[in-house]
Amino acid sequence: MDDFPTYPSGLRLADRRVVVVGGGHVAQRRVPQLIAVGADVHVVSPEVTPAIEGLVGSGEVTWHERGFADADLDEAWYCIAATDDPAVNEQVSAAAEVRRVFCVRSDDGTQATAWTPATGRHDGVTVAVLCNREPQRSARIRDEILEQMREGVVAAPRQRDRTAGVVLVGGGPGDPELISIAGRKALMDADVVVADRLAPRELLGDLGPDVELIDVAKLPRGRSAMQEEINRVIVDRALAGKRVARFKGGDNFVFGRGYEEILACRDAGVPVTVIPGLTSPVAVPAAAGIPVTHRGVAHEFTVISGHLPPGHPDSLTNWSAVAGLAGTLVLMMAVENAPRIAQALLDGGRPADTPVGVVCDGTMPGERTVLATLGTLADVLAAEQVKPPAIIVIGDVVAVAHPDTFAGRVAGEGRTGVSRP
C-alpha cells in the first residue's frame, strides 16, 4: 500500500461510535479532537491518564476498564490503536480489517488503514496536512499555513459578514499578538472601526482601504471624545446598514464603558455582540512576571479604578475598607492620583513597606517595571517620570516576583517552599 498516496477525506463522526484502544498519552491527545467533532468516543484500556479520567467523569467519554476484545469494534465507524503493546495494536488492526473499520496505528503507520493528519482551523477553514508518516514535518507545514492565513498572506476570498450591527472587541493589553482570533476576525469583517487610543494600533494597518476608521482617542489631559458621542457614532453607522467594530484596549467590561454602549445599541434597536479581551489588570502584571495571587501570600485581588482620588465626591470606592484588605490591589488609570491613594492606604493601616510594582506600557516594546513601597511611591513615580498607561500592583506578590529588591519581606512559597508567616 506504500506505493500509493493517501486519499484525503473529511470524516463526519458526530454521534458515531469511535473506539480508542489505549489510555495513555497518545490517546490523551486524540480523544479531545474526537469529542470536538461530536463523536461517540469509547476508550478501551485497563488504565487511563487523569486527563482522560476527567473526561469520563464529565460524561464526554465512555471508558471500558479492561483489555481489548474484537467485539469492541462492532458498530464502530473508526478506531485508533494507541497502546504501547504492538501485539494488542495488531489485534485491533486485524479486527478492524475484518469489520471494514478504518484503523489508525500509533506504533506502525505502515500497518494502518488510516493516518491522522496534523490539523488546525482558522476562519472556518480546516487545514489537514499529511507528509507520508512524518508527523513533525506535517505539524510544521500546518503551523506555517495557519500563520499565513492569520496574517492574510494565504487567503481564499470569502464573503465577509455584512450583517449590520455593532460588535464590541476587546483588544487586550496592547501587544497585537494578544488579541483573540475572534477579535481580529471581527475587525477584518467590519465596515467601520471605532477605535480607542489603547486598542492595539498596529492592527489598524491591516484594515482594508474601504474601511472607515474613526478615532475616539481619550488622551490624558488632552482632547476627549465624550461617551455620548461614541454611542451616537456606533448607533448611527449601524442604523445606516454598516457592520461596526468598537475596538478597545483590554476588556470592554472592565472600566471600559462597554455596557453603556450595549445599552445605547439596545435602546436604538441595534444588534450588538461582545468579544471579550484579555483584561489589563491581570494580563499586564502577568506579562511582567508579577502574579496577582500566590499560594500562601494572597488569597484575593481587588481591581480599582484610580481615575478619581480618595475623598472625591463622585468616588464610589471605600478606601478605608480597601486599606483593610490583606490581598493584592491592582490600580488602573491611577498614575496621577497614586500619591493620594497611597496616603489613603497608609492612613487606613497598610504598612509603609508594602511592596508596589508599577508596570508601564505593559506588553509593549517600551514596557518597564518601576518598584517602590507605599511609603516611597509618590517620590519614585516623580523620579522615574512615570506616565500613563500603567498598572499599579500593591501587595506582597510584588515581593514574590522581586525577592532581591524586597529581601525579607516575603519568602514566597513557590520559590523557597516557605509560606508567608
Tab-separated table of C-alpha atoms in Angstrom:
chain	number	residue	atom	x	y	z
A	1	MET	CA	0.000	0.000	0.000
A	2	ASP	CA	3.005	2.303	0.411
A	3	ASP	CA	3.164	2.645	-3.381
A	4	PHE	CA	0.006	4.732	-3.347
A	5	PRO	CA	-0.668	8.118	-1.749
A	6	THR	CA	-3.420	8.512	0.807
A	7	TYR	CA	-6.906	9.506	-0.283
A	8	PRO	CA	-7.847	12.594	1.764
A	9	SER	CA	-11.366	12.686	3.124
A	10	GLY	CA	-13.145	14.644	5.842
A	11	LEU	CA	-14.922	12.292	8.232
A	12	ARG	CA	-18.199	13.380	9.802
A	13	LEU	CA	-18.186	11.451	13.056
A	14	ALA	CA	-20.894	13.223	15.037
A	15	ASP	CA	-22.887	10.674	17.100
A	16	ARG	CA	-20.932	7.817	15.506
A	17	ARG	CA	-19.065	5.264	17.593
A	18	VAL	CA	-15.297	5.713	17.626
A	19	VAL	CA	-13.110	3.322	19.614
A	20	VAL	CA	-9.763	4.337	21.097
A	21	VAL	CA	-7.773	1.377	22.401
A	22	GLY	CA	-5.268	2.525	24.992
A	23	GLY	CA	-5.493	5.174	27.689
A	24	GLY	CA	-2.031	6.744	27.667
A	25	HIS	CA	-0.633	9.997	26.333
A	26	VAL	CA	-1.330	9.245	22.657
A	27	ALA	CA	-4.978	8.634	23.486
A	28	GLN	CA	-5.000	11.761	25.626
A	29	ARG	CA	-4.029	13.826	22.562
A	30	ARG	CA	-6.556	12.187	20.251
A	31	VAL	CA	-9.662	11.921	22.439
A	32	PRO	CA	-10.343	15.696	22.779
A	33	GLN	CA	-10.197	16.082	18.995
A	34	LEU	CA	-12.788	13.342	18.610
A	35	ILE	CA	-15.014	14.910	21.249
A	36	ALA	CA	-14.749	18.247	19.435
A	37	VAL	CA	-16.276	16.751	16.278
A	38	GLY	CA	-19.130	15.151	18.216
A	39	ALA	CA	-18.005	11.521	18.082
A	40	ASP	CA	-19.370	8.907	20.486
A	41	VAL	CA	-15.981	8.069	21.992
A	42	HIS	CA	-15.282	4.743	23.703
A	43	VAL	CA	-11.904	4.196	25.374
A	44	VAL	CA	-10.870	0.594	25.976
A	45	SER	CA	-7.990	0.258	28.436
A	46	PRO	CA	-7.308	-1.162	31.901
A	47	GLU	CA	-5.899	2.245	32.896
A	48	VAL	CA	-6.247	5.813	31.639
A	49	THR	CA	-4.462	9.099	32.319
A	50	PRO	CA	-6.021	11.504	34.838
A	51	ALA	CA	-6.995	13.793	31.954
A	52	ILE	CA	-8.988	11.048	30.225
A	53	GLU	CA	-10.491	10.017	33.560
A	54	GLY	CA	-11.713	13.591	33.915
A	55	LEU	CA	-13.425	13.360	30.522
A	56	VAL	CA	-15.052	10.133	31.664
A	57	GLY	CA	-16.264	11.803	34.848
A	58	SER	CA	-17.819	14.659	32.874
A	59	GLY	CA	-19.706	12.199	30.672
A	60	GLU	CA	-17.858	13.047	27.466
A	61	VAL	CA	-16.221	9.629	27.086
A	62	THR	CA	-17.250	6.034	27.809
A	63	TRP	CA	-14.491	4.009	29.478
A	64	HIS	CA	-14.334	0.213	29.223
A	65	GLU	CA	-11.915	-0.571	32.057
A	66	ARG	CA	-10.365	-3.743	30.646
A	67	GLY	CA	-8.322	-5.122	27.798
A	68	PHE	CA	-9.414	-5.028	24.166
A	69	ALA	CA	-11.846	-7.551	22.691
A	70	ASP	CA	-12.600	-7.819	18.972
A	71	ALA	CA	-16.281	-7.182	19.646
A	72	ASP	CA	-15.428	-3.668	20.852
A	73	LEU	CA	-15.301	-2.659	17.189
A	74	ASP	CA	-18.827	-3.866	16.445
A	75	GLU	CA	-20.851	-0.872	15.198
A	76	ALA	CA	-17.711	1.304	15.156
A	77	TRP	CA	-17.010	3.716	12.305
A	78	TYR	CA	-13.389	4.492	13.158
A	79	CYS	CA	-10.774	3.289	15.623
A	80	ILE	CA	-7.352	4.206	16.966
A	81	ALA	CA	-4.908	1.589	18.250
A	82	ALA	CA	-2.853	3.565	20.760
A	83	THR	CA	-1.420	1.084	23.245
A	84	ASP	CA	2.271	0.524	23.965
A	85	ASP	CA	1.879	-3.189	23.139
A	86	PRO	CA	2.401	-3.963	19.411
A	87	ALA	CA	0.559	-7.275	19.783
A	88	VAL	CA	-2.574	-5.531	21.048
A	89	ASN	CA	-2.355	-2.907	18.313
A	90	GLU	CA	-2.044	-5.691	15.742
A	91	GLN	CA	-5.128	-7.375	17.206
A	92	VAL	CA	-7.061	-4.133	16.917
A	93	SER	CA	-5.866	-3.646	13.362
A	94	ALA	CA	-6.905	-7.180	12.360
A	95	ALA	CA	-10.336	-6.853	13.980
A	96	ALA	CA	-10.863	-3.545	12.200
A	97	GLU	CA	-9.872	-5.037	8.839
A	98	VAL	CA	-12.474	-7.804	9.189
A	99	ARG	CA	-15.184	-5.279	10.056
A	100	ARG	CA	-14.115	-2.779	7.366
A	101	VAL	CA	-13.411	-0.132	10.000
A	102	PHE	CA	-10.606	2.296	9.240
A	103	CYS	CA	-7.876	1.996	11.861
A	104	VAL	CA	-5.050	4.332	12.890
A	105	ARG	CA	-1.942	2.693	14.373
A	106	SER	CA	0.141	4.798	16.760
A	107	ASP	CA	3.053	2.358	16.647
A	108	ASP	CA	3.309	1.419	12.965
A	109	GLY	CA	1.690	3.558	10.310
A	110	THR	CA	2.627	1.072	7.576
A	111	GLN	CA	0.131	-1.388	9.057
A	112	ALA	CA	-2.671	1.174	9.414
A	113	THR	CA	-5.575	1.801	7.065
A	114	ALA	CA	-5.775	5.479	8.070
A	115	TRP	CA	-3.371	8.180	9.217
A	116	THR	CA	-4.119	11.130	11.479
A	117	PRO	CA	-3.166	14.412	9.786
A	118	ALA	CA	-1.841	17.467	11.539
A	119	THR	CA	-4.922	19.671	11.684
A	120	GLY	CA	-5.867	23.225	12.584
A	121	ARG	CA	-8.697	25.670	11.979
A	122	HIS	CA	-8.871	29.318	11.076
A	123	ASP	CA	-11.776	31.438	9.910
A	124	GLY	CA	-13.997	28.427	9.263
A	125	VAL	CA	-11.310	26.564	7.281
A	126	THR	CA	-9.851	23.236	8.408
A	127	VAL	CA	-6.250	22.619	7.360
A	128	ALA	CA	-5.077	18.992	7.369
A	129	VAL	CA	-1.528	18.019	6.384
A	130	LEU	CA	-0.127	14.530	5.758
A	131	CYS	CA	3.580	14.121	4.991
A	132	ASN	CA	3.978	10.381	4.451
A	133	ARG	CA	4.237	9.460	8.161
A	134	GLU	CA	6.401	12.455	9.082
A	135	PRO	CA	4.263	13.984	11.859
A	136	GLN	CA	6.716	16.719	12.849
A	137	ARG	CA	7.053	17.924	9.281
A	138	SER	CA	3.256	17.795	8.914
A	139	ALA	CA	2.849	19.916	12.045
A	140	ARG	CA	5.407	22.490	10.860
A	141	ILE	CA	3.698	22.883	7.492
A	142	ARG	CA	0.277	23.125	9.161
A	143	ASP	CA	1.521	25.829	11.518
A	144	GLU	CA	3.076	27.800	8.670
A	145	ILE	CA	-0.134	27.671	6.639
A	146	LEU	CA	-2.262	28.750	9.610
A	147	GLU	CA	0.095	31.608	10.437
A	148	GLN	CA	-0.011	32.874	6.862
A	149	MET	CA	-3.803	32.615	6.881
A	150	ARG	CA	-3.987	34.657	10.077
A	151	GLU	CA	-1.663	37.277	8.568
A	152	GLY	CA	-3.635	37.355	5.328
A	153	VAL	CA	-0.743	36.090	3.198
A	154	VAL	CA	-2.692	32.974	2.274
A	155	ALA	CA	-6.369	33.700	1.904
A	156	ALA	CA	-9.080	32.474	-0.376
A	157	PRO	CA	-11.543	35.350	-0.804
A	158	ARG	CA	-14.621	34.700	1.268
A	159	GLN	CA	-17.831	36.540	1.742
A	160	ARG	CA	-17.456	38.884	4.671
A	161	ASP	CA	-20.131	39.007	7.325
A	162	ARG	CA	-22.148	42.008	6.160
A	163	THR	CA	-24.794	41.839	8.895
A	164	ALA	CA	-25.474	45.348	10.156
A	165	GLY	CA	-24.839	45.857	13.855
A	166	VAL	CA	-22.162	46.510	16.453
A	167	VAL	CA	-19.547	44.167	17.868
A	168	LEU	CA	-17.547	45.254	20.914
A	169	VAL	CA	-13.985	43.973	20.503
A	170	GLY	CA	-11.645	43.745	23.470
A	171	GLY	CA	-8.151	44.204	22.070
A	172	GLY	CA	-6.164	43.041	25.083
A	173	PRO	CA	-3.360	44.893	26.886
A	174	GLY	CA	-1.603	46.305	23.823
A	175	ASP	CA	0.542	43.695	22.098
A	176	PRO	CA	-1.303	42.901	18.837
A	177	GLU	CA	-0.432	39.215	19.272
A	178	LEU	CA	-2.605	39.098	22.398
A	179	ILE	CA	-5.932	39.857	20.728
A	180	SER	CA	-8.197	36.840	20.327
A	181	ILE	CA	-8.688	35.204	16.945
A	182	ALA	CA	-12.381	36.111	17.134
A	183	GLY	CA	-11.483	39.738	17.857
A	184	ARG	CA	-9.139	40.001	14.898
A	185	LYS	CA	-11.718	38.412	12.599
A	186	ALA	CA	-14.366	40.907	13.737
A	187	LEU	CA	-12.017	43.776	12.882
A	188	MET	CA	-11.332	42.409	9.420
A	189	ASP	CA	-15.078	41.948	8.781
A	190	ALA	CA	-16.024	45.486	9.811
A	191	ASP	CA	-17.173	48.300	7.559
A	192	VAL	CA	-16.470	50.826	10.316
A	193	VAL	CA	-13.909	50.600	13.143
A	194	VAL	CA	-14.325	52.942	16.100
A	195	ALA	CA	-11.001	52.737	17.956
A	196	ASP	CA	-9.659	53.910	21.310
A	197	ARG	CA	-6.091	55.086	21.885
A	198	LEU	CA	-5.164	51.947	23.872
A	199	ALA	CA	-6.510	49.483	21.319
A	200	PRO	CA	-3.602	47.608	19.618
A	201	ARG	CA	-2.789	50.220	16.995
A	202	GLU	CA	-0.710	48.012	14.690
A	203	LEU	CA	-3.834	46.064	13.748
A	204	LEU	CA	-5.416	49.154	12.251
A	205	GLY	CA	-2.852	48.961	9.455
A	206	ASP	CA	-4.351	45.642	8.384
A	207	LEU	CA	-7.780	47.145	7.686
A	208	GLY	CA	-8.930	47.324	4.089
A	209	PRO	CA	-8.816	50.656	2.258
A	210	ASP	CA	-12.611	50.807	2.182
A	211	VAL	CA	-12.987	50.557	5.965
A	212	GLU	CA	-13.949	53.775	7.745
A	213	LEU	CA	-11.675	54.332	10.764
A	214	ILE	CA	-12.989	56.661	13.468
A	215	ASP	CA	-10.535	57.797	16.147
A	216	VAL	CA	-12.159	58.366	19.531
A	217	ALA	CA	-8.905	58.545	21.469
A	218	LYS	CA	-9.189	59.725	25.033
A	219	LEU	CA	-5.838	61.313	25.754
A	220	PRO	CA	-4.935	62.133	29.388
A	221	ARG	CA	-5.235	65.891	29.931
A	222	GLY	CA	-5.955	66.263	26.221
A	223	ARG	CA	-8.880	66.154	23.843
A	224	SER	CA	-11.685	63.766	24.702
A	225	ALA	CA	-14.417	62.132	22.686
A	226	MET	CA	-17.437	62.126	25.002
A	227	GLN	CA	-19.089	58.765	25.587
A	228	GLU	CA	-22.397	60.104	24.321
A	229	GLU	CA	-20.762	60.958	21.004
A	230	ILE	CA	-19.217	57.491	20.761
A	231	ASN	CA	-22.636	55.962	21.395
A	232	ARG	CA	-24.151	58.173	18.705
A	233	VAL	CA	-21.489	57.243	16.148
A	234	ILE	CA	-21.719	53.474	16.566
A	235	VAL	CA	-25.529	53.537	16.553
A	236	ASP	CA	-25.788	55.836	13.525
A	237	ARG	CA	-23.361	53.763	11.465
A	238	ALA	CA	-25.159	50.535	12.368
A	239	LEU	CA	-28.573	52.017	11.521
A	240	ALA	CA	-27.077	53.011	8.150
A	241	GLY	CA	-26.522	49.308	7.441
A	242	LYS	CA	-22.870	49.141	8.440
A	243	ARG	CA	-21.088	46.487	10.453
A	244	VAL	CA	-19.337	48.393	13.239
A	245	ALA	CA	-16.429	47.151	15.348
A	246	ARG	CA	-15.983	49.140	18.558
A	247	PHE	CA	-12.306	48.489	19.260
A	248	LYS	CA	-10.969	48.967	22.797
A	249	GLY	CA	-7.875	48.088	24.750
A	250	GLY	CA	-8.152	45.467	27.475
A	251	ASP	CA	-11.677	44.169	28.006
A	252	ASN	CA	-14.879	46.052	27.193
A	253	PHE	CA	-16.457	45.496	30.586
A	254	VAL	CA	-13.519	46.254	32.929
A	255	PHE	CA	-13.633	50.056	33.256
A	256	GLY	CA	-14.179	50.216	29.508
A	257	ARG	CA	-17.716	51.640	29.485
A	258	GLY	CA	-18.707	48.749	27.295
A	259	TYR	CA	-22.076	48.254	28.884
A	260	GLU	CA	-23.005	51.879	28.273
A	261	GLU	CA	-22.539	51.139	24.579
A	262	ILE	CA	-24.597	47.950	24.907
A	263	LEU	CA	-27.463	49.951	26.404
A	264	ALA	CA	-27.232	52.602	23.682
A	265	CYS	CA	-27.444	49.937	20.985
A	266	ARG	CA	-30.346	48.188	22.659
A	267	ASP	CA	-32.273	51.441	23.040
A	268	ALA	CA	-31.834	52.058	19.314
A	269	GLY	CA	-32.744	48.507	18.336
A	270	VAL	CA	-29.241	47.793	17.019
A	271	PRO	CA	-27.947	44.194	17.280
A	272	VAL	CA	-24.823	44.080	19.445
A	273	THR	CA	-22.398	41.307	20.399
A	274	VAL	CA	-19.334	41.182	22.640
A	275	ILE	CA	-15.902	39.639	22.069
A	276	PRO	CA	-14.021	39.743	25.390
A	277	GLY	CA	-10.393	40.757	25.591
A	278	LEU	CA	-7.524	39.950	27.941
A	279	THR	CA	-8.072	42.402	30.768
A	280	SER	CA	-5.074	44.582	31.551
A	281	PRO	CA	-5.130	44.405	35.384
A	282	VAL	CA	-4.451	40.674	35.134
A	283	ALA	CA	-2.609	40.350	31.807
A	284	VAL	CA	-0.132	43.217	32.259
A	285	PRO	CA	1.225	42.103	35.658
A	286	ALA	CA	1.381	38.534	34.318
A	287	ALA	CA	3.408	39.629	31.289
A	288	ALA	CA	5.743	41.492	33.647
A	289	GLY	CA	6.174	38.413	35.828
A	290	ILE	CA	4.040	39.580	38.763
A	291	PRO	CA	1.297	37.172	39.879
A	292	VAL	CA	-1.801	38.871	41.249
A	293	THR	CA	-2.298	35.839	43.533
A	294	HIS	CA	0.188	33.406	45.026
A	295	ARG	CA	-0.310	30.454	47.346
A	296	GLY	CA	0.352	31.395	50.925
A	297	VAL	CA	0.688	35.092	50.057
A	298	ALA	CA	-2.553	36.450	48.573
A	299	HIS	CA	-5.992	34.851	48.645
A	300	GLU	CA	-7.713	37.641	46.769
A	301	PHE	CA	-7.050	40.527	44.446
A	302	THR	CA	-9.070	43.702	44.023
A	303	VAL	CA	-9.150	45.817	40.859
A	304	ILE	CA	-9.857	49.514	41.415
A	305	SER	CA	-10.151	52.467	39.075
A	306	GLY	CA	-7.926	55.283	40.300
A	307	HIS	CA	-9.217	57.981	37.965
A	308	LEU	CA	-10.761	59.749	40.976
A	309	PRO	CA	-8.710	60.407	44.122
A	310	PRO	CA	-9.786	59.412	47.623
A	311	GLY	CA	-12.211	61.955	49.019
A	312	HIS	CA	-13.596	62.989	45.649
A	313	PRO	CA	-17.376	63.460	45.902
A	314	ASP	CA	-18.007	61.204	42.900
A	315	SER	CA	-15.754	58.355	44.082
A	316	LEU	CA	-17.526	55.075	44.793
A	317	THR	CA	-14.514	53.422	46.460
A	318	ASN	CA	-14.394	52.923	50.222
A	319	TRP	CA	-10.667	53.470	50.669
A	320	SER	CA	-10.778	52.759	54.380
A	321	ALA	CA	-12.201	49.320	53.659
A	322	VAL	CA	-9.711	48.767	50.869
A	323	ALA	CA	-6.845	49.601	53.209
A	324	GLY	CA	-8.005	46.807	55.498
A	325	LEU	CA	-7.719	44.142	52.813
A	326	ALA	CA	-4.770	41.768	53.081
A	327	GLY	CA	-4.587	40.731	49.443
A	328	THR	CA	-3.368	42.309	46.219
A	329	LEU	CA	-4.611	45.674	44.997
A	330	VAL	CA	-4.437	46.434	41.281
A	331	LEU	CA	-4.977	50.046	40.260
A	332	MET	CA	-5.943	51.180	36.771
A	333	MET	CA	-5.859	54.767	35.478
A	334	ALA	CA	-4.196	55.757	38.748
A	335	VAL	CA	-0.841	57.328	37.892
A	336	GLU	CA	-1.953	60.900	38.557
A	337	ASN	CA	-3.775	60.057	41.790
A	338	ALA	CA	-1.353	57.380	43.042
A	339	PRO	CA	0.240	59.587	45.738
A	340	ARG	CA	-3.134	60.376	47.289
A	341	ILE	CA	-4.224	56.742	47.011
A	342	ALA	CA	-1.015	55.599	48.703
A	343	GLN	CA	-1.594	58.074	51.534
A	344	ALA	CA	-5.181	56.871	51.973
A	345	LEU	CA	-3.956	53.278	52.244
A	346	LEU	CA	-1.293	54.298	54.753
A	347	ASP	CA	-3.862	56.220	56.776
A	348	GLY	CA	-6.065	53.121	56.716
A	349	GLY	CA	-3.362	50.924	58.216
A	350	ARG	CA	-1.438	49.441	55.293
A	351	PRO	CA	2.274	49.237	56.225
A	352	ALA	CA	4.581	51.771	54.618
A	353	ASP	CA	6.914	48.979	53.429
A	354	THR	CA	4.157	47.286	51.407
A	355	PRO	CA	5.742	46.411	48.014
A	356	VAL	CA	4.480	48.207	44.919
A	357	GLY	CA	5.146	47.408	41.268
A	358	VAL	CA	4.237	49.878	38.532
A	359	VAL	CA	4.174	48.284	35.077
A	360	CYS	CA	4.390	50.964	32.392
A	361	ASP	CA	3.362	50.327	28.771
A	362	GLY	CA	2.617	46.711	29.604
A	363	THR	CA	3.228	44.136	26.807
A	364	MET	CA	4.523	46.907	24.519
A	365	PRO	CA	8.124	47.381	23.310
A	366	GLY	CA	8.733	50.098	25.909
A	367	GLU	CA	7.476	48.074	28.859
A	368	ARG	CA	9.270	48.668	32.146
A	369	THR	CA	8.550	47.911	35.788
A	370	VAL	CA	9.195	50.503	38.474
A	371	LEU	CA	9.456	49.210	42.049
A	372	ALA	CA	8.612	51.119	45.196
A	373	THR	CA	6.780	50.811	48.514
A	374	LEU	CA	3.635	52.574	49.626
A	375	GLY	CA	5.795	54.948	51.607
A	376	THR	CA	8.052	55.841	48.671
A	377	LEU	CA	5.583	55.572	45.783
A	378	ALA	CA	4.975	59.291	45.265
A	379	ASP	CA	8.675	60.108	45.127
A	380	VAL	CA	9.546	57.140	42.889
A	381	LEU	CA	6.791	57.981	40.384
A	382	ALA	CA	8.143	61.515	40.107
A	383	ALA	CA	11.782	60.442	39.902
A	384	GLU	CA	11.050	57.801	37.241
A	385	GLN	CA	8.756	60.170	35.313
A	386	VAL	CA	6.036	57.534	35.133
A	387	LYS	CA	3.222	58.422	32.759
A	388	PRO	CA	0.064	56.567	31.700
A	389	PRO	CA	-0.702	53.920	30.715
A	390	ALA	CA	0.475	51.962	33.735
A	391	ILE	CA	-0.881	49.252	36.014
A	392	ILE	CA	-0.035	49.610	39.704
A	393	VAL	CA	0.188	46.415	41.761
A	394	ILE	CA	0.244	46.726	45.552
A	395	GLY	CA	0.973	43.805	47.848
A	396	ASP	CA	3.384	41.057	48.781
A	397	VAL	CA	3.020	39.376	45.378
A	398	VAL	CA	5.389	42.069	44.127
A	399	ALA	CA	7.988	40.817	46.606
A	400	VAL	CA	7.426	37.264	45.379
A	401	ALA	CA	8.285	38.446	41.856
A	402	HIS	CA	11.218	40.635	43.009
A	403	PRO	CA	12.770	38.989	46.073
A	404	ASP	CA	16.112	40.748	45.646
A	405	THR	CA	14.510	44.172	45.923
A	406	PHE	CA	12.239	43.246	48.805
A	407	ALA	CA	14.546	40.845	50.659
A	408	GLY	CA	12.972	39.501	53.821
A	409	ARG	CA	9.539	40.933	53.047
A	410	VAL	CA	8.012	37.611	51.991
A	411	ALA	CA	9.574	34.211	51.324
A	412	GLY	CA	7.184	33.139	48.612
A	413	GLU	CA	6.124	29.518	48.780
A	414	GLY	CA	6.626	28.999	45.055
A	415	ARG	CA	10.335	29.941	45.348
A	416	THR	CA	11.501	28.591	48.685
A	417	GLY	CA	8.863	26.177	49.943
A	418	VAL	CA	8.236	28.509	52.901
A	419	SER	CA	4.960	30.368	53.041
A	420	ARG	CA	4.427	33.801	54.458
A	421	PRO	CA	4.256	33.820	58.283
